[in-house]
Short mmCIF file of N, CA, C and O and ligand atoms in Angstrom, two decimals:
data_model
loop_
_atom_site.label_atom_id
_atom_site.label_comp_id
_atom_site.label_asym_id
_atom_site.label_seq_id
_atom_site.Cartn_x
_atom_site.Cartn_y
_atom_site.Cartn_z
N MET A 1 -25.99 -37.60 -87.14
CA MET A 1 -26.56 -38.53 -86.16
C MET A 1 -27.95 -38.96 -86.64
O MET A 1 -28.76 -38.13 -87.03
N ARG A 2 -28.20 -40.25 -86.63
CA ARG A 2 -29.51 -40.74 -87.08
C ARG A 2 -30.56 -40.56 -85.99
O ARG A 2 -30.24 -40.59 -84.80
N SER A 3 -31.80 -40.38 -86.41
CA SER A 3 -32.89 -40.22 -85.43
C SER A 3 -33.30 -41.59 -84.90
O SER A 3 -32.99 -42.63 -85.50
N LEU A 4 -33.99 -41.57 -83.77
CA LEU A 4 -34.44 -42.83 -83.17
C LEU A 4 -35.42 -43.55 -84.10
O LEU A 4 -35.44 -44.77 -84.16
N ILE A 5 -36.23 -42.78 -84.84
CA ILE A 5 -37.17 -43.39 -85.80
C ILE A 5 -36.38 -44.12 -86.90
O ILE A 5 -36.73 -45.24 -87.29
N ASP A 6 -35.31 -43.48 -87.39
CA ASP A 6 -34.46 -44.13 -88.41
C ASP A 6 -33.89 -45.44 -87.87
O ASP A 6 -33.84 -46.44 -88.58
N LEU A 7 -33.43 -45.41 -86.62
CA LEU A 7 -32.83 -46.61 -86.02
C LEU A 7 -33.86 -47.73 -85.92
O LEU A 7 -33.54 -48.90 -86.15
N GLN A 8 -35.08 -47.36 -85.58
CA GLN A 8 -36.12 -48.38 -85.42
C GLN A 8 -36.38 -49.08 -86.76
O GLN A 8 -36.65 -50.28 -86.79
N GLN A 9 -36.26 -48.33 -87.87
CA GLN A 9 -36.42 -48.96 -89.19
C GLN A 9 -35.20 -49.79 -89.55
O GLN A 9 -35.30 -50.93 -89.96
N GLU A 10 -34.02 -49.17 -89.38
CA GLU A 10 -32.77 -49.82 -89.76
C GLU A 10 -32.60 -51.16 -89.05
O GLU A 10 -32.13 -52.13 -89.64
N TYR A 11 -32.94 -51.19 -87.76
CA TYR A 11 -32.70 -52.40 -86.97
C TYR A 11 -33.99 -53.14 -86.62
O TYR A 11 -34.03 -53.89 -85.64
N SER A 12 -35.04 -52.97 -87.42
CA SER A 12 -36.33 -53.59 -87.09
C SER A 12 -36.19 -55.09 -86.87
O SER A 12 -36.86 -55.67 -86.01
N GLY A 13 -35.29 -55.75 -87.61
CA GLY A 13 -35.09 -57.18 -87.46
C GLY A 13 -34.44 -57.58 -86.16
O GLY A 13 -34.45 -58.76 -85.78
N MET A 14 -33.84 -56.60 -85.45
CA MET A 14 -33.15 -56.90 -84.18
C MET A 14 -34.05 -56.60 -82.97
O MET A 14 -33.62 -56.77 -81.83
N LEU A 15 -35.28 -56.16 -83.21
CA LEU A 15 -36.15 -55.75 -82.11
C LEU A 15 -37.16 -56.85 -81.81
O LEU A 15 -37.74 -57.43 -82.73
N ALA A 16 -37.36 -57.13 -80.53
CA ALA A 16 -38.33 -58.16 -80.12
C ALA A 16 -39.74 -57.69 -80.47
O ALA A 16 -40.00 -56.49 -80.55
N PRO A 17 -40.67 -58.63 -80.66
CA PRO A 17 -42.06 -58.25 -80.98
C PRO A 17 -42.68 -57.35 -79.91
O PRO A 17 -43.57 -56.55 -80.22
N THR A 18 -42.20 -57.46 -78.67
CA THR A 18 -42.76 -56.68 -77.57
C THR A 18 -42.11 -55.30 -77.44
O THR A 18 -42.48 -54.52 -76.57
N PHE A 19 -41.13 -55.00 -78.30
CA PHE A 19 -40.41 -53.73 -78.20
C PHE A 19 -41.38 -52.56 -78.34
O PHE A 19 -42.17 -52.51 -79.28
N ARG A 20 -41.31 -51.58 -77.40
CA ARG A 20 -42.27 -50.48 -77.37
C ARG A 20 -41.72 -49.18 -77.93
O ARG A 20 -42.35 -48.12 -77.80
N GLY A 21 -40.51 -49.23 -78.49
CA GLY A 21 -39.89 -47.99 -78.96
C GLY A 21 -38.78 -47.57 -78.01
O GLY A 21 -38.69 -48.07 -76.89
N PHE A 22 -37.94 -46.65 -78.48
CA PHE A 22 -36.82 -46.18 -77.66
C PHE A 22 -37.34 -45.19 -76.64
O PHE A 22 -37.82 -44.12 -77.00
N GLU A 23 -37.26 -45.54 -75.36
CA GLU A 23 -37.79 -44.69 -74.29
C GLU A 23 -36.67 -43.87 -73.68
O GLU A 23 -36.30 -44.04 -72.52
N CYS A 24 -36.10 -43.00 -74.54
CA CYS A 24 -35.01 -42.13 -74.10
C CYS A 24 -34.92 -40.96 -75.07
O CYS A 24 -35.65 -40.90 -76.06
N GLY A 25 -33.99 -40.03 -74.78
CA GLY A 25 -33.83 -38.85 -75.63
C GLY A 25 -33.03 -39.15 -76.90
O GLY A 25 -32.28 -40.14 -76.96
N GLU A 26 -33.19 -38.25 -77.87
CA GLU A 26 -32.51 -38.40 -79.17
C GLU A 26 -30.98 -38.38 -79.05
O GLU A 26 -30.28 -38.88 -79.91
N GLY A 27 -30.47 -37.75 -77.97
CA GLY A 27 -29.02 -37.62 -77.82
C GLY A 27 -28.31 -38.97 -77.74
O GLY A 27 -27.11 -39.05 -78.01
N TRP A 28 -29.01 -40.00 -77.40
CA TRP A 28 -28.38 -41.32 -77.28
C TRP A 28 -28.50 -42.16 -78.54
O TRP A 28 -28.20 -43.36 -78.51
N SER A 29 -28.90 -41.55 -79.66
CA SER A 29 -29.08 -42.36 -80.86
C SER A 29 -27.77 -42.98 -81.34
O SER A 29 -27.76 -44.12 -81.81
N ALA A 30 -26.64 -42.26 -81.19
CA ALA A 30 -25.36 -42.84 -81.62
C ALA A 30 -24.97 -44.02 -80.74
O ALA A 30 -24.41 -45.01 -81.21
N VAL A 31 -25.28 -43.92 -79.45
CA VAL A 31 -25.00 -45.03 -78.52
C VAL A 31 -25.84 -46.25 -78.91
O VAL A 31 -25.34 -47.38 -78.97
N LEU A 32 -27.10 -46.01 -79.24
CA LEU A 32 -27.99 -47.10 -79.65
C LEU A 32 -27.58 -47.68 -80.99
O LEU A 32 -27.64 -48.90 -81.19
N ASP A 33 -27.17 -46.81 -81.91
CA ASP A 33 -26.73 -47.25 -83.24
C ASP A 33 -25.56 -48.22 -83.09
O ASP A 33 -25.53 -49.30 -83.69
N ARG A 34 -24.59 -47.85 -82.26
CA ARG A 34 -23.42 -48.71 -82.04
C ARG A 34 -23.84 -50.03 -81.38
O ARG A 34 -23.42 -51.11 -81.79
N ALA A 35 -24.69 -49.95 -80.37
CA ALA A 35 -25.10 -51.17 -79.65
C ALA A 35 -25.84 -52.13 -80.58
O ALA A 35 -25.58 -53.34 -80.58
N LEU A 36 -26.75 -51.61 -81.40
CA LEU A 36 -27.53 -52.48 -82.28
C LEU A 36 -26.67 -53.04 -83.40
O LEU A 36 -26.85 -54.19 -83.81
N GLY A 37 -25.72 -52.24 -83.88
CA GLY A 37 -24.78 -52.75 -84.90
C GLY A 37 -23.93 -53.87 -84.33
O GLY A 37 -23.74 -54.91 -84.97
N ASP A 38 -23.46 -53.69 -83.09
CA ASP A 38 -22.65 -54.73 -82.43
C ASP A 38 -23.49 -55.98 -82.20
O ASP A 38 -23.01 -57.10 -82.38
N LEU A 39 -24.74 -55.78 -81.80
CA LEU A 39 -25.63 -56.91 -81.55
C LEU A 39 -25.84 -57.71 -82.83
O LEU A 39 -25.78 -58.95 -82.83
N ARG A 40 -26.05 -57.01 -83.94
CA ARG A 40 -26.29 -57.68 -85.23
C ARG A 40 -25.06 -58.49 -85.65
O ARG A 40 -25.18 -59.56 -86.23
N ARG A 41 -23.87 -57.97 -85.33
CA ARG A 41 -22.63 -58.68 -85.69
C ARG A 41 -22.30 -59.83 -84.74
O ARG A 41 -21.95 -60.92 -85.18
N SER A 42 -22.40 -59.58 -83.43
CA SER A 42 -21.83 -60.56 -82.50
C SER A 42 -22.86 -61.41 -81.77
O SER A 42 -22.50 -62.40 -81.13
N ALA A 43 -24.15 -61.03 -81.84
CA ALA A 43 -25.20 -61.85 -81.22
C ALA A 43 -26.47 -61.73 -82.05
O ALA A 43 -27.50 -61.29 -81.56
N PRO A 44 -26.39 -62.12 -83.34
CA PRO A 44 -27.50 -61.84 -84.27
C PRO A 44 -28.80 -62.58 -83.93
O PRO A 44 -29.86 -62.21 -84.43
N GLN A 45 -28.73 -63.59 -83.06
CA GLN A 45 -29.94 -64.31 -82.70
C GLN A 45 -30.68 -63.65 -81.54
O GLN A 45 -31.81 -64.02 -81.22
N VAL A 46 -30.04 -62.66 -80.90
CA VAL A 46 -30.64 -61.99 -79.74
C VAL A 46 -31.45 -60.78 -80.21
O VAL A 46 -31.06 -60.10 -81.16
N ARG A 47 -32.57 -60.52 -79.55
CA ARG A 47 -33.41 -59.36 -79.88
C ARG A 47 -33.44 -58.40 -78.70
O ARG A 47 -33.41 -58.82 -77.54
N LEU A 48 -33.54 -57.13 -79.05
CA LEU A 48 -33.65 -56.08 -78.02
C LEU A 48 -35.12 -55.96 -77.60
O LEU A 48 -35.99 -55.73 -78.44
N SER A 49 -35.38 -56.13 -76.31
CA SER A 49 -36.76 -56.05 -75.81
C SER A 49 -37.13 -54.66 -75.32
O SER A 49 -38.23 -54.18 -75.55
N VAL A 50 -36.18 -54.04 -74.59
CA VAL A 50 -36.45 -52.74 -73.98
C VAL A 50 -35.21 -51.87 -74.10
O VAL A 50 -34.10 -52.35 -73.90
N ALA A 51 -35.41 -50.59 -74.44
CA ALA A 51 -34.34 -49.59 -74.42
C ALA A 51 -34.92 -48.36 -73.75
O ALA A 51 -35.78 -47.69 -74.31
N LYS A 52 -34.48 -48.09 -72.50
CA LYS A 52 -35.08 -46.98 -71.78
C LYS A 52 -34.06 -46.28 -70.89
O LYS A 52 -33.06 -46.88 -70.46
N GLU A 53 -34.37 -45.01 -70.61
CA GLU A 53 -33.59 -44.27 -69.65
C GLU A 53 -34.04 -44.66 -68.26
O GLU A 53 -35.23 -44.76 -67.98
N LYS A 54 -33.06 -44.93 -67.38
CA LYS A 54 -33.39 -45.19 -65.98
C LYS A 54 -32.27 -44.64 -65.11
O LYS A 54 -31.10 -44.97 -65.34
N LEU A 55 -32.63 -43.80 -64.16
CA LEU A 55 -31.67 -43.17 -63.26
C LEU A 55 -30.49 -42.56 -64.01
O LEU A 55 -29.34 -42.67 -63.61
N GLY A 56 -30.81 -41.91 -65.15
CA GLY A 56 -29.82 -41.12 -65.87
C GLY A 56 -29.03 -41.85 -66.93
O GLY A 56 -28.27 -41.22 -67.66
N THR A 57 -29.16 -43.17 -67.01
CA THR A 57 -28.39 -43.88 -68.03
C THR A 57 -29.30 -44.78 -68.87
O THR A 57 -30.47 -44.99 -68.53
N LEU A 58 -28.73 -45.27 -69.96
CA LEU A 58 -29.49 -46.08 -70.92
C LEU A 58 -29.43 -47.55 -70.51
O LEU A 58 -28.35 -48.12 -70.34
N ARG A 59 -30.59 -48.16 -70.36
CA ARG A 59 -30.66 -49.59 -70.02
C ARG A 59 -31.22 -50.35 -71.22
O ARG A 59 -32.28 -50.00 -71.74
N LEU A 60 -30.48 -51.36 -71.62
CA LEU A 60 -30.92 -52.23 -72.71
C LEU A 60 -31.25 -53.60 -72.12
O LEU A 60 -30.43 -54.18 -71.40
N ILE A 61 -32.43 -54.08 -72.41
CA ILE A 61 -32.82 -55.41 -71.94
C ILE A 61 -33.02 -56.30 -73.17
O ILE A 61 -33.78 -55.94 -74.08
N MET A 62 -32.31 -57.41 -73.19
CA MET A 62 -32.36 -58.32 -74.34
C MET A 62 -33.31 -59.48 -74.04
O MET A 62 -33.58 -59.81 -72.87
N ASP A 63 -33.77 -60.13 -75.11
CA ASP A 63 -34.68 -61.26 -74.88
C ASP A 63 -33.92 -62.51 -74.42
O ASP A 63 -34.52 -63.46 -73.93
N ASP A 64 -32.59 -62.51 -74.55
CA ASP A 64 -31.77 -63.59 -74.01
C ASP A 64 -30.80 -62.98 -73.00
O ASP A 64 -29.81 -62.35 -73.38
N LYS A 65 -31.12 -63.10 -71.73
CA LYS A 65 -30.31 -62.45 -70.70
C LYS A 65 -29.02 -63.21 -70.40
O LYS A 65 -28.17 -62.73 -69.65
N LEU A 66 -28.87 -64.39 -70.97
CA LEU A 66 -27.70 -65.21 -70.67
C LEU A 66 -26.60 -65.08 -71.72
O LEU A 66 -25.48 -65.55 -71.50
N ASP A 67 -26.90 -64.46 -72.85
CA ASP A 67 -25.89 -64.34 -73.90
C ASP A 67 -24.81 -63.35 -73.46
O ASP A 67 -25.09 -62.17 -73.18
N ALA A 68 -23.57 -63.82 -73.41
CA ALA A 68 -22.47 -63.00 -72.87
C ALA A 68 -22.17 -61.80 -73.78
O ALA A 68 -21.90 -60.70 -73.29
N ASN A 69 -22.22 -62.01 -75.09
CA ASN A 69 -21.95 -60.89 -76.01
C ASN A 69 -23.01 -59.80 -75.86
O ASN A 69 -22.69 -58.61 -75.80
N ALA A 70 -24.26 -60.21 -75.79
CA ALA A 70 -25.35 -59.25 -75.65
C ALA A 70 -25.25 -58.51 -74.32
O ALA A 70 -25.48 -57.30 -74.26
N SER A 71 -24.88 -59.22 -73.25
CA SER A 71 -24.73 -58.57 -71.95
C SER A 71 -23.62 -57.54 -71.97
O SER A 71 -23.76 -56.45 -71.41
N ALA A 72 -22.52 -57.87 -72.66
CA ALA A 72 -21.39 -56.93 -72.76
C ALA A 72 -21.81 -55.69 -73.54
O ALA A 72 -21.43 -54.56 -73.19
N ILE A 73 -22.60 -55.88 -74.58
CA ILE A 73 -23.08 -54.75 -75.39
C ILE A 73 -23.96 -53.83 -74.55
O ILE A 73 -23.82 -52.61 -74.58
N ALA A 74 -24.86 -54.41 -73.75
CA ALA A 74 -25.74 -53.62 -72.90
C ALA A 74 -24.94 -52.84 -71.86
O ALA A 74 -25.22 -51.68 -71.58
N ARG A 75 -23.90 -53.50 -71.31
CA ARG A 75 -23.07 -52.83 -70.30
C ARG A 75 -22.30 -51.66 -70.91
O ARG A 75 -22.21 -50.58 -70.34
N ARG A 76 -21.74 -51.89 -72.12
CA ARG A 76 -21.01 -50.82 -72.79
C ARG A 76 -21.93 -49.64 -73.12
O ARG A 76 -21.53 -48.49 -72.98
N ALA A 77 -23.15 -49.93 -73.55
CA ALA A 77 -24.09 -48.86 -73.90
C ALA A 77 -24.44 -48.04 -72.65
O ALA A 77 -24.53 -46.81 -72.70
N GLU A 78 -24.62 -48.74 -71.52
CA GLU A 78 -24.94 -48.03 -70.28
C GLU A 78 -23.78 -47.12 -69.88
O GLU A 78 -23.98 -45.95 -69.52
N GLU A 79 -22.55 -47.63 -70.00
CA GLU A 79 -21.38 -46.82 -69.65
C GLU A 79 -21.25 -45.62 -70.58
O GLU A 79 -20.96 -44.50 -70.16
N ALA A 80 -21.46 -45.85 -71.89
CA ALA A 80 -21.33 -44.76 -72.87
C ALA A 80 -22.40 -43.70 -72.62
O ALA A 80 -22.13 -42.49 -72.73
N SER A 81 -23.62 -44.13 -72.26
CA SER A 81 -24.70 -43.16 -72.06
C SER A 81 -24.42 -42.25 -70.87
O SER A 81 -24.86 -41.10 -70.86
N ALA A 82 -23.67 -42.73 -69.89
CA ALA A 82 -23.35 -41.93 -68.70
C ALA A 82 -22.34 -40.83 -69.02
O ALA A 82 -22.04 -39.99 -68.18
N GLN A 83 -21.83 -40.83 -70.27
CA GLN A 83 -20.88 -39.79 -70.70
C GLN A 83 -21.40 -39.05 -71.92
O GLN A 83 -20.64 -38.36 -72.61
N THR A 84 -22.69 -39.21 -72.23
CA THR A 84 -23.27 -38.63 -73.44
C THR A 84 -24.57 -37.91 -73.09
O THR A 84 -25.46 -38.52 -72.49
N CYS A 85 -24.67 -36.63 -73.46
CA CYS A 85 -25.89 -35.86 -73.16
C CYS A 85 -27.10 -36.52 -73.82
O CYS A 85 -27.10 -36.74 -75.03
N GLU A 86 -28.11 -36.82 -73.02
CA GLU A 86 -29.31 -37.49 -73.55
C GLU A 86 -30.10 -36.57 -74.49
O GLU A 86 -30.85 -37.05 -75.33
N MET A 87 -29.89 -35.25 -74.36
CA MET A 87 -30.63 -34.31 -75.19
C MET A 87 -30.00 -34.14 -76.57
O MET A 87 -30.71 -34.04 -77.56
N CYS A 88 -28.65 -34.05 -76.63
CA CYS A 88 -28.01 -33.64 -77.89
C CYS A 88 -26.87 -34.55 -78.35
O CYS A 88 -26.40 -34.40 -79.48
N GLY A 89 -26.40 -35.46 -77.53
CA GLY A 89 -25.34 -36.36 -77.95
C GLY A 89 -23.93 -35.85 -77.73
O GLY A 89 -22.96 -36.56 -77.99
N GLU A 90 -23.79 -34.61 -77.25
CA GLU A 90 -22.46 -34.09 -76.93
C GLU A 90 -21.95 -34.78 -75.65
O GLU A 90 -22.73 -35.36 -74.90
N PRO A 91 -20.61 -34.69 -75.41
CA PRO A 91 -20.09 -35.27 -74.17
C PRO A 91 -20.83 -34.69 -72.96
O PRO A 91 -21.07 -33.48 -72.90
N GLY A 92 -21.20 -35.55 -72.05
CA GLY A 92 -21.97 -35.10 -70.90
C GLY A 92 -21.50 -35.79 -69.63
O GLY A 92 -20.57 -36.59 -69.65
N ARG A 93 -22.16 -35.46 -68.54
CA ARG A 93 -21.82 -36.10 -67.26
C ARG A 93 -23.11 -36.47 -66.55
O ARG A 93 -24.16 -35.84 -66.75
N LEU A 94 -22.99 -37.49 -65.72
CA LEU A 94 -24.13 -37.95 -64.94
C LEU A 94 -24.33 -37.00 -63.77
O LEU A 94 -23.42 -36.81 -62.96
N ILE A 95 -25.49 -36.36 -63.73
CA ILE A 95 -25.81 -35.42 -62.66
C ILE A 95 -26.67 -36.15 -61.65
O ILE A 95 -27.84 -36.45 -61.92
N SER A 96 -26.09 -36.46 -60.50
CA SER A 96 -26.82 -37.26 -59.52
C SER A 96 -27.07 -36.47 -58.25
O SER A 96 -27.57 -37.01 -57.26
N THR A 97 -26.77 -35.14 -58.30
CA THR A 97 -26.92 -34.34 -57.09
C THR A 97 -28.31 -33.74 -56.96
O THR A 97 -28.66 -33.22 -55.92
N ASP A 98 -29.10 -33.72 -58.04
CA ASP A 98 -30.50 -33.31 -57.89
C ASP A 98 -31.38 -34.14 -58.82
O ASP A 98 -30.88 -34.95 -59.61
N CYS A 99 -32.69 -33.95 -58.70
CA CYS A 99 -33.64 -34.82 -59.40
C CYS A 99 -34.19 -34.17 -60.66
O CYS A 99 -34.41 -32.98 -60.67
N PRO A 100 -34.49 -34.93 -61.69
CA PRO A 100 -34.15 -36.35 -61.78
C PRO A 100 -32.66 -36.54 -62.10
O PRO A 100 -32.04 -35.69 -62.72
N VAL A 101 -32.11 -37.68 -61.67
CA VAL A 101 -30.75 -38.03 -62.06
C VAL A 101 -30.72 -38.14 -63.57
O VAL A 101 -31.62 -38.72 -64.18
N ARG A 102 -29.72 -37.50 -64.22
CA ARG A 102 -29.73 -37.43 -65.68
C ARG A 102 -28.33 -37.21 -66.20
O ARG A 102 -27.45 -36.76 -65.45
N THR A 103 -28.11 -37.51 -67.50
CA THR A 103 -26.81 -37.24 -68.13
C THR A 103 -26.98 -36.10 -69.12
O THR A 103 -27.80 -36.19 -70.03
N ARG A 104 -26.21 -35.03 -68.89
CA ARG A 104 -26.36 -33.81 -69.69
C ARG A 104 -24.99 -33.19 -69.99
O ARG A 104 -24.06 -33.31 -69.19
N CYS A 105 -24.91 -32.46 -71.12
CA CYS A 105 -23.75 -31.61 -71.40
C CYS A 105 -23.93 -30.30 -70.63
O CYS A 105 -24.97 -30.09 -69.99
N ALA A 106 -22.95 -29.41 -70.72
CA ALA A 106 -23.02 -28.14 -69.98
C ALA A 106 -24.21 -27.30 -70.43
O ALA A 106 -24.90 -26.67 -69.62
N THR A 107 -24.51 -27.33 -71.74
CA THR A 107 -25.63 -26.53 -72.28
C THR A 107 -26.97 -27.01 -71.73
O THR A 107 -27.86 -26.21 -71.44
N HIS A 108 -27.14 -28.31 -71.61
CA HIS A 108 -28.43 -28.87 -71.23
C HIS A 108 -28.52 -29.29 -69.76
O HIS A 108 -29.46 -29.99 -69.38
N GLU A 109 -27.53 -28.85 -68.97
CA GLU A 109 -27.46 -29.29 -67.58
C GLU A 109 -28.77 -29.09 -66.83
O GLU A 109 -29.19 -29.94 -66.05
N ALA A 110 -29.45 -27.96 -67.08
CA ALA A 110 -30.66 -27.63 -66.32
C ALA A 110 -31.89 -28.32 -66.90
O ALA A 110 -32.94 -28.34 -66.26
N ASP A 111 -31.80 -28.85 -68.12
CA ASP A 111 -33.00 -29.44 -68.75
C ASP A 111 -33.37 -30.75 -68.07
O ASP A 111 -32.55 -31.65 -67.93
N ARG A 112 -34.65 -30.84 -67.68
CA ARG A 112 -35.14 -32.05 -67.03
C ARG A 112 -35.56 -33.07 -68.07
O ARG A 112 -35.94 -32.76 -69.16
ZN1 LIG B 1 -26.66 -31.47 -74.52
#
């Protein structure tokens, strides 16, 4: 699994000038890798503005909110993140019964 720093270099051309870095755990790097690869293939003119964890899942905000391919990629990434531990990348579940709402595998369930 590539690190978030590696992804930022690999996909630097796909990131908007205002991009502040990946604001999520390393466990989602494979989800981000897939999303950015898909973006480069199917919506290469669109740039990623924001990638952050919010209410337990990964939210991607693109600089073109009307592009259908980019919107589909963001939706797929959000769905995938809800099944992927944000800490380690293993299969996880969205824990919404206590705070903060988060996606974790069994090992990292208690980690905030
Ligand atoms: Zn985990």
